Short mmCIF file of C-alpha atoms in Angstrom, two decimals:
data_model
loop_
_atom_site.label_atom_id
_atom_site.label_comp_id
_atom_site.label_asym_id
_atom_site.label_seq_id
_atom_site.Cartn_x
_atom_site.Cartn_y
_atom_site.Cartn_z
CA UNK A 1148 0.00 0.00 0.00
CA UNK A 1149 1.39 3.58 -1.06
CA UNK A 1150 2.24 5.83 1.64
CA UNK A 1151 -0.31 8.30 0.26
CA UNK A 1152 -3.42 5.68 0.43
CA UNK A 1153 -2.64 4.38 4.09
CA UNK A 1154 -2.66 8.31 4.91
CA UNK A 1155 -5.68 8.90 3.49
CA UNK A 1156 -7.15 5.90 5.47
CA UNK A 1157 -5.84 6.68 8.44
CA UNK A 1158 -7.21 10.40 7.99
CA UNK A 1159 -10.73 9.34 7.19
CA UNK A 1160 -10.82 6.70 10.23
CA UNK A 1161 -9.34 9.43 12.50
CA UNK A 1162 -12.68 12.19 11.41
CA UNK A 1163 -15.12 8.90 11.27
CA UNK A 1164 -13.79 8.76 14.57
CA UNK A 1165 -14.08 12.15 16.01
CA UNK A 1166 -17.66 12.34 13.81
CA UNK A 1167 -19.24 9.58 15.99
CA UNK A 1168 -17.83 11.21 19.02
CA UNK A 1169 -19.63 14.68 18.05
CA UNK A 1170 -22.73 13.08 17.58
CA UNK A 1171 -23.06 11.14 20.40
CA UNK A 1172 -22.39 14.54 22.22
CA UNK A 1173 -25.07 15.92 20.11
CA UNK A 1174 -27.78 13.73 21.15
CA UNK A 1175 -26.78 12.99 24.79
CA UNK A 1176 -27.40 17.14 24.97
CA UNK A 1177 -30.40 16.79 23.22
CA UNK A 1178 -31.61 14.21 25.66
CA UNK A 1179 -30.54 16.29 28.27
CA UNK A 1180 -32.70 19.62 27.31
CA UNK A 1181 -35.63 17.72 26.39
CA UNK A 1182 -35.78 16.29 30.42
CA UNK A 1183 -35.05 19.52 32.07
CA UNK A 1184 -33.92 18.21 35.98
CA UNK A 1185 -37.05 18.10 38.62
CA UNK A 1186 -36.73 20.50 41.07
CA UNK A 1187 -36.95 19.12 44.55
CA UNK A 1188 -40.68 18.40 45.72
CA UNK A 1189 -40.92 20.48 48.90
CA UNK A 1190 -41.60 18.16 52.00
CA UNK A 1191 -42.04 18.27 56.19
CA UNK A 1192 -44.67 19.76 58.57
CA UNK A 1193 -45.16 23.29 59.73
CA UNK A 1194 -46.27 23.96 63.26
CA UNK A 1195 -48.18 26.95 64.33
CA UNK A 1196 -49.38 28.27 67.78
CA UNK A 1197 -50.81 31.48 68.96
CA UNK A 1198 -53.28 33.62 68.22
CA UNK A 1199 -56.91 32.71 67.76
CA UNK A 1200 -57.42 36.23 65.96
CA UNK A 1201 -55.69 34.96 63.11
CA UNK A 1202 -56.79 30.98 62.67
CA UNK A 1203 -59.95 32.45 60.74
CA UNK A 1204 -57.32 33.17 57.62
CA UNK A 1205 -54.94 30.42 58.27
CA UNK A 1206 -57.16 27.69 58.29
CA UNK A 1207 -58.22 28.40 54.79
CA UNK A 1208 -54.33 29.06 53.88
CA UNK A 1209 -52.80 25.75 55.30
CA UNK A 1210 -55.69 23.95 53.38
CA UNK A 1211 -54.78 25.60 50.14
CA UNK A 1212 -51.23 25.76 50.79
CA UNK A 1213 -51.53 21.11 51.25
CA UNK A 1214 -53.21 21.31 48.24
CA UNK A 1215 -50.05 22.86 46.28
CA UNK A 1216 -47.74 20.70 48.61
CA UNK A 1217 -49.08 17.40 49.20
CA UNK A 1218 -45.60 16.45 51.12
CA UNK A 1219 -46.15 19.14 53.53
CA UNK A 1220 -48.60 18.93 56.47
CA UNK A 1221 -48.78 22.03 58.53
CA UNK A 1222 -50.37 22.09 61.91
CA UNK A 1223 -51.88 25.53 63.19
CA UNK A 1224 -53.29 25.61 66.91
CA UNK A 1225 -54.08 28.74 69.13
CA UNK A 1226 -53.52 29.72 72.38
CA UNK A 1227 -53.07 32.98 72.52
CA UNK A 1228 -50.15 35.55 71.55
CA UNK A 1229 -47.66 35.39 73.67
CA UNK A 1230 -48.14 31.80 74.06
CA UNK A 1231 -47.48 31.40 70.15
CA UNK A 1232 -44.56 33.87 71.13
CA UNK A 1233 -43.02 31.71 73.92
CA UNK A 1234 -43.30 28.79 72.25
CA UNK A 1235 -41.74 29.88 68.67
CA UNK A 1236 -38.90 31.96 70.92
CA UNK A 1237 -38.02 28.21 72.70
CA UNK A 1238 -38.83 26.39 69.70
CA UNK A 1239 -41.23 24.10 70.19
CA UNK A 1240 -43.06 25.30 67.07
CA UNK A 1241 -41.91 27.09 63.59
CA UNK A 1242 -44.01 29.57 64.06
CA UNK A 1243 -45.42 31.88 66.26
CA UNK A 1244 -48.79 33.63 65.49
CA UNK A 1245 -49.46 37.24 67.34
CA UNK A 1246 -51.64 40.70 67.38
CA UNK A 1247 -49.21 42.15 69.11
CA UNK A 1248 -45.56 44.06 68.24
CA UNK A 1249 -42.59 42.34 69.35
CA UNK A 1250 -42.71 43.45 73.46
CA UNK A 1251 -39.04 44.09 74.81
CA UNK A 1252 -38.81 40.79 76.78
CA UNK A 1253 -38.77 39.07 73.32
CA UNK A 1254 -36.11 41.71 71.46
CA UNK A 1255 -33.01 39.35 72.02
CA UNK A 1256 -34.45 36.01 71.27
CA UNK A 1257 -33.19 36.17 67.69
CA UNK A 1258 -37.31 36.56 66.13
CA UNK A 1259 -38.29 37.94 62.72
CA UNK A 1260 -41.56 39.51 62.26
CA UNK A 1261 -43.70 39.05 59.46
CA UNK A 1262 -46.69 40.82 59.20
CA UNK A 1263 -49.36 39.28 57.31
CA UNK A 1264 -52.48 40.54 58.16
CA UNK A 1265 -54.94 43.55 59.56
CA UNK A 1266 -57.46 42.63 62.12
CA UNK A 1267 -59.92 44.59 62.77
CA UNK A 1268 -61.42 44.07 66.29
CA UNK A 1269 -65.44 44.79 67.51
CA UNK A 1270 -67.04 45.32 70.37
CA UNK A 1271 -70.11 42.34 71.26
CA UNK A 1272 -72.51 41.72 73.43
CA UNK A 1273 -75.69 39.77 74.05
CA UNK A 1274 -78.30 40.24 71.78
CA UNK A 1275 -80.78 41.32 74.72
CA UNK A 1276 -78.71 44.61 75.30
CA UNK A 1277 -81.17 47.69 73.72
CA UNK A 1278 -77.41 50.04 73.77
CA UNK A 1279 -75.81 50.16 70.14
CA UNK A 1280 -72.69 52.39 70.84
CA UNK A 1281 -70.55 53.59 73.49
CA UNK A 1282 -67.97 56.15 73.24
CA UNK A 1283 -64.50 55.37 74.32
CA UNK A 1284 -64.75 56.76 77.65
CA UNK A 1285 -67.74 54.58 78.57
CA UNK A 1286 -65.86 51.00 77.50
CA UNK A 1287 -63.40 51.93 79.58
CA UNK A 1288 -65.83 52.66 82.29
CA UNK A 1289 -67.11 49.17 82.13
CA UNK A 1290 -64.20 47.35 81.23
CA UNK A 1291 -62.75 48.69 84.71
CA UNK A 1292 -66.21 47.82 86.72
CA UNK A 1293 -67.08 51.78 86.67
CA UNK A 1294 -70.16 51.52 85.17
CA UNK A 1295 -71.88 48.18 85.90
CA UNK A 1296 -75.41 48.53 84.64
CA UNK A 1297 -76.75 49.28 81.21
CA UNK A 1298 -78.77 51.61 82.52
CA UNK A 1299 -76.33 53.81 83.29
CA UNK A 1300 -75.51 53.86 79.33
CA UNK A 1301 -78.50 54.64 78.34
CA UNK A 1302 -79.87 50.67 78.16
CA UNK A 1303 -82.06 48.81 80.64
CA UNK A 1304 -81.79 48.05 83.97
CA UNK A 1305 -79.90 45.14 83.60
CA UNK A 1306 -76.39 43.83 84.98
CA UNK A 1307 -73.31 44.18 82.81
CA UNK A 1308 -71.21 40.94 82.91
CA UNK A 1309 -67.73 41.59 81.22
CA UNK A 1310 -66.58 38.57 79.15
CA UNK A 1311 -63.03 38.71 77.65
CA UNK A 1312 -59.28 37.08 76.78
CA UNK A 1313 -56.65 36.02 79.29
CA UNK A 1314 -53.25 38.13 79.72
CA UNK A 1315 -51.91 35.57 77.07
CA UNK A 1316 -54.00 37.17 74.46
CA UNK A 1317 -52.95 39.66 71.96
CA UNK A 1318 -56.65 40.67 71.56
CA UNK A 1319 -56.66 41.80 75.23
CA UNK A 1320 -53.12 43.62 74.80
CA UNK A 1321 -54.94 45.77 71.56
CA UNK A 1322 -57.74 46.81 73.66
CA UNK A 1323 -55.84 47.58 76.84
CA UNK A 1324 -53.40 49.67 74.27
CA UNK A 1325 -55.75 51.06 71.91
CA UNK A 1326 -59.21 51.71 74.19
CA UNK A 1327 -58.24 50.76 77.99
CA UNK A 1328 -54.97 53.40 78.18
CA UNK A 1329 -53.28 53.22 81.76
CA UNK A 1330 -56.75 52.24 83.10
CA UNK A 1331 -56.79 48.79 84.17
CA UNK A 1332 -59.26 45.75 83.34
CA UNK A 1333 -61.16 44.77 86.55
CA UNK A 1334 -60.98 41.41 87.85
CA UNK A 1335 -64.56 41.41 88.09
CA UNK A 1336 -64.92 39.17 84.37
CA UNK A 1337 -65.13 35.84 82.82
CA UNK A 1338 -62.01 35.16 81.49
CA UNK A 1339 -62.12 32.40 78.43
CA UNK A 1340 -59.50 31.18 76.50
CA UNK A 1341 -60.28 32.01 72.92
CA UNK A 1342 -62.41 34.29 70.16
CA UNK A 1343 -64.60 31.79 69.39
CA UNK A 1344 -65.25 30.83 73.10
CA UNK A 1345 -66.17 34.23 74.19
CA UNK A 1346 -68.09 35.19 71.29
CA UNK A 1347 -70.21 31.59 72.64
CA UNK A 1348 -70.37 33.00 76.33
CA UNK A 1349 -71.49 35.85 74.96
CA UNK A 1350 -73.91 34.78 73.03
CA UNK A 1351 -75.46 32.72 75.83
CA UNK A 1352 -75.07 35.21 78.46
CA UNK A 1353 -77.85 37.70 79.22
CA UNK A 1354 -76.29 41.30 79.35
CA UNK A 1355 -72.89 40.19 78.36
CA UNK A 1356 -70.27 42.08 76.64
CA UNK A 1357 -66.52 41.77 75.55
CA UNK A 1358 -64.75 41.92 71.91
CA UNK A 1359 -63.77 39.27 69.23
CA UNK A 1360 -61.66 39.46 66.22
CA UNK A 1361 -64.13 40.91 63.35
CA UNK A 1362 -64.35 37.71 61.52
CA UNK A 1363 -66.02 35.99 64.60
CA UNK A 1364 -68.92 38.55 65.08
CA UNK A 1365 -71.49 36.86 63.60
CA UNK A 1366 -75.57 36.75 63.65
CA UNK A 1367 -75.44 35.07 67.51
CA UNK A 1368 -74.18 38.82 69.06
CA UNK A 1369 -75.09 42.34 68.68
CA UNK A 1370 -72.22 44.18 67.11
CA UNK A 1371 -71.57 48.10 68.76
CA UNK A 1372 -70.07 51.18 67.63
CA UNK A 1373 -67.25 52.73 68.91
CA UNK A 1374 -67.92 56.29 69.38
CA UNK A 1375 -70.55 56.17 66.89
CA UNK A 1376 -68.79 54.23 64.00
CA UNK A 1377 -70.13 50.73 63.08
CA UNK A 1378 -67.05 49.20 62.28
CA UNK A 1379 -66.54 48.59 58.34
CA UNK A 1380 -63.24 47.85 56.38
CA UNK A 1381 -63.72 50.91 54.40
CA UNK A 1382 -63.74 53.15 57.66
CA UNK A 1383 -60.42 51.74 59.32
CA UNK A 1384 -58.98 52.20 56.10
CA UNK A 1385 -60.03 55.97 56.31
CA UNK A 1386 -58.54 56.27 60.06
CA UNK A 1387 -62.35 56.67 61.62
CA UNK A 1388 -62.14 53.39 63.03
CA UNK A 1389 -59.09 52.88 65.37
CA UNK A 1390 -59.21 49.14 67.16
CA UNK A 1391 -57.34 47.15 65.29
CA UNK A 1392 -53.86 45.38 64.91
CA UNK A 1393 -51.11 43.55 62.40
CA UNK A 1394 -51.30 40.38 62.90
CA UNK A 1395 -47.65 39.04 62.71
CA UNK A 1396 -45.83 35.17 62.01
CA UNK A 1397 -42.99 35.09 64.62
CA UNK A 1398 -39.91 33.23 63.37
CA UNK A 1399 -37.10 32.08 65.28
CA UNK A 1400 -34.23 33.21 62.79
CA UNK A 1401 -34.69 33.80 58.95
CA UNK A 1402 -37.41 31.07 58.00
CA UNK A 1403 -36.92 28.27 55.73
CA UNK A 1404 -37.54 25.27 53.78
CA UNK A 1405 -41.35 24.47 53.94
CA UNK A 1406 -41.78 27.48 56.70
CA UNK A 1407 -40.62 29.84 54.73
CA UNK A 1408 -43.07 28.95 51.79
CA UNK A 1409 -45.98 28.49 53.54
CA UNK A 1410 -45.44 32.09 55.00
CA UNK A 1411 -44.53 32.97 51.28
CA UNK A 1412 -48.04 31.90 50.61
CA UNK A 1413 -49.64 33.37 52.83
CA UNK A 1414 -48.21 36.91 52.33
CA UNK A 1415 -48.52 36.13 48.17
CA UNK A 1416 -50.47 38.64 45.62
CA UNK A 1417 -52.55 35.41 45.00
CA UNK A 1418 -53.53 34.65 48.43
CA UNK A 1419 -54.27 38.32 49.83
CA UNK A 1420 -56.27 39.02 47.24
CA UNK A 1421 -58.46 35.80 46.92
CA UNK A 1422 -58.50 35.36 50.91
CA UNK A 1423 -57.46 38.29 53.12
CA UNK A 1424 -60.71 40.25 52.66
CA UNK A 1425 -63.18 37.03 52.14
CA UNK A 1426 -62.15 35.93 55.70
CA UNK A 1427 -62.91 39.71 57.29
CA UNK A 1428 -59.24 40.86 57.55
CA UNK A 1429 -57.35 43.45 55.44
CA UNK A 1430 -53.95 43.52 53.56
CA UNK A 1431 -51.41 45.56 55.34
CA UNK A 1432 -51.07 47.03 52.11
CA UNK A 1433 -54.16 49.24 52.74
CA UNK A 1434 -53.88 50.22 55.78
CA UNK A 1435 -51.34 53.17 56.80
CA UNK A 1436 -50.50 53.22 60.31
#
């Protein structure tokens, strides 16, 4: 064989060679970009705990929120603020549900707000009480065992019995802040443990009165004014209704994982828009403090 032909042989063999190569390249790329790589299904539980103002808009979040991530069960209980706070700030939970700011006790315990929420809060009482507003001055009158007949509010003779939260709630630390001032609560109540318990004892109570979240006022109570406004959304967003609070999501450090999504979610375009309002709360994004 000339020298010439085995060259030319050896050339051809040499760019079969490196042709093959090429294409196998080619198509393992191809192969590649037509499977793009699964991003990692989020997974794990979230626990909640803390304030009962706020399970009427998580409950319908952690429902839709399992429905998007059916690897991630998230548990939501109440107990009050500063019980959610306690318990996030110690860790036995991810998350720590509150009405209230962050109080100085909790400043070094390495917690990150986020606020969430608006939550409007209403005066109640039994539906047998003929008064429809108080100012100011007067709840604080009977909050404080003052005044302890309607009568002296303009109602019927009948006995006031003052129904509201424990010192663990955040809906008692917004009324003693926004309404109560330096004046103190008198001992002279029935304390119970929750919104949805109070607006019951309420409801069953002749003469009763206390306050609830907005969301829990419902047909069973008679809903008052406060200093002659019925509350509304569109009047605490105009600054003539003034008893409300943020409702924050306590984290111990920056959150993460599934925590950080689900309160991703729950402070989402998608979800404040669909949910906030439906479930008698506003977006913080309409209310200027």
């Amino acid at each position: 064989m000339s020298f010439f032909r085995k060259s030319r042989l050896i050339t051809t063999a040499v760019a079969l060679m490196v042709g093959a190569s090429l294409f196998a390249g080619c198509g393992g790329s191809g192969k590649d970009a037509e499977a793009p790589k699964a991003a990692a299904e989020l997974q794990g539980t979230v626990t909640a705990s803390g304030s009962t103002a706020l399970l009427p808009l998580l409950k319908p979040a952690q429902e839709e929120f399992q429905k998007k991530h059916a690897k991630v069960t998230v548990n939501i209980a109440g107990g009050g603020s500063f019980t959610g706070m306690n318990q996030v700030a110690s860790g036995a939970v991810n998350i720590g549900n509150s009405d209230v700011d962050l109080p100085a006790e909790y400043k070094d315990k390495g917690l990150v707000d986020h606020k969430v929420a608006v939550a409007p809060f209403v005066f109640i009482t039994n539906t047998d009480v003929t008064v429809d507003n108080l100012t100011q001055q007067q709840y604080v009158d009977v909050m404080s065992g003052k005044i302890t007949n309607w009568k002296e509010v303009g109602g019927k003779d009948q006995k006031i019995t003052l129904i509201h939260r424990a010192k663990s709630s955040g809906s008692r630390a917004t009324i003693a802040d926004i309404v109560m001032k330096d004046t103190p609560f008198t001992d002279n109540a029935v304390i119970q443990d929750s919104n949805g318990a109070l607006r019951a004892a309420i409801a069953s109570t002749p003469g009763a009165i206390g306050y609830v979240d907005a969301p829990y006022a419902d047909n069973t109570v008679k809903k008052l004014a406060y200093n002659g406004v019925q509350y509304n959304p569109q009047a605490l967003i105009d600054g003539k209704y003034p008893v409300y609070a943020y409702e924050h999501m306590y984290t111990k450090g920056e959150a993460t994982g599934a925590v950080k999504a689900f309160i991703d979610y729950v402070m989402s375009k998608e979800f404040q828009e669909s949910y906030v309002e439906k479930n008698g709360f506003l977006p913080i994004t309409k209310v200027k403090k």
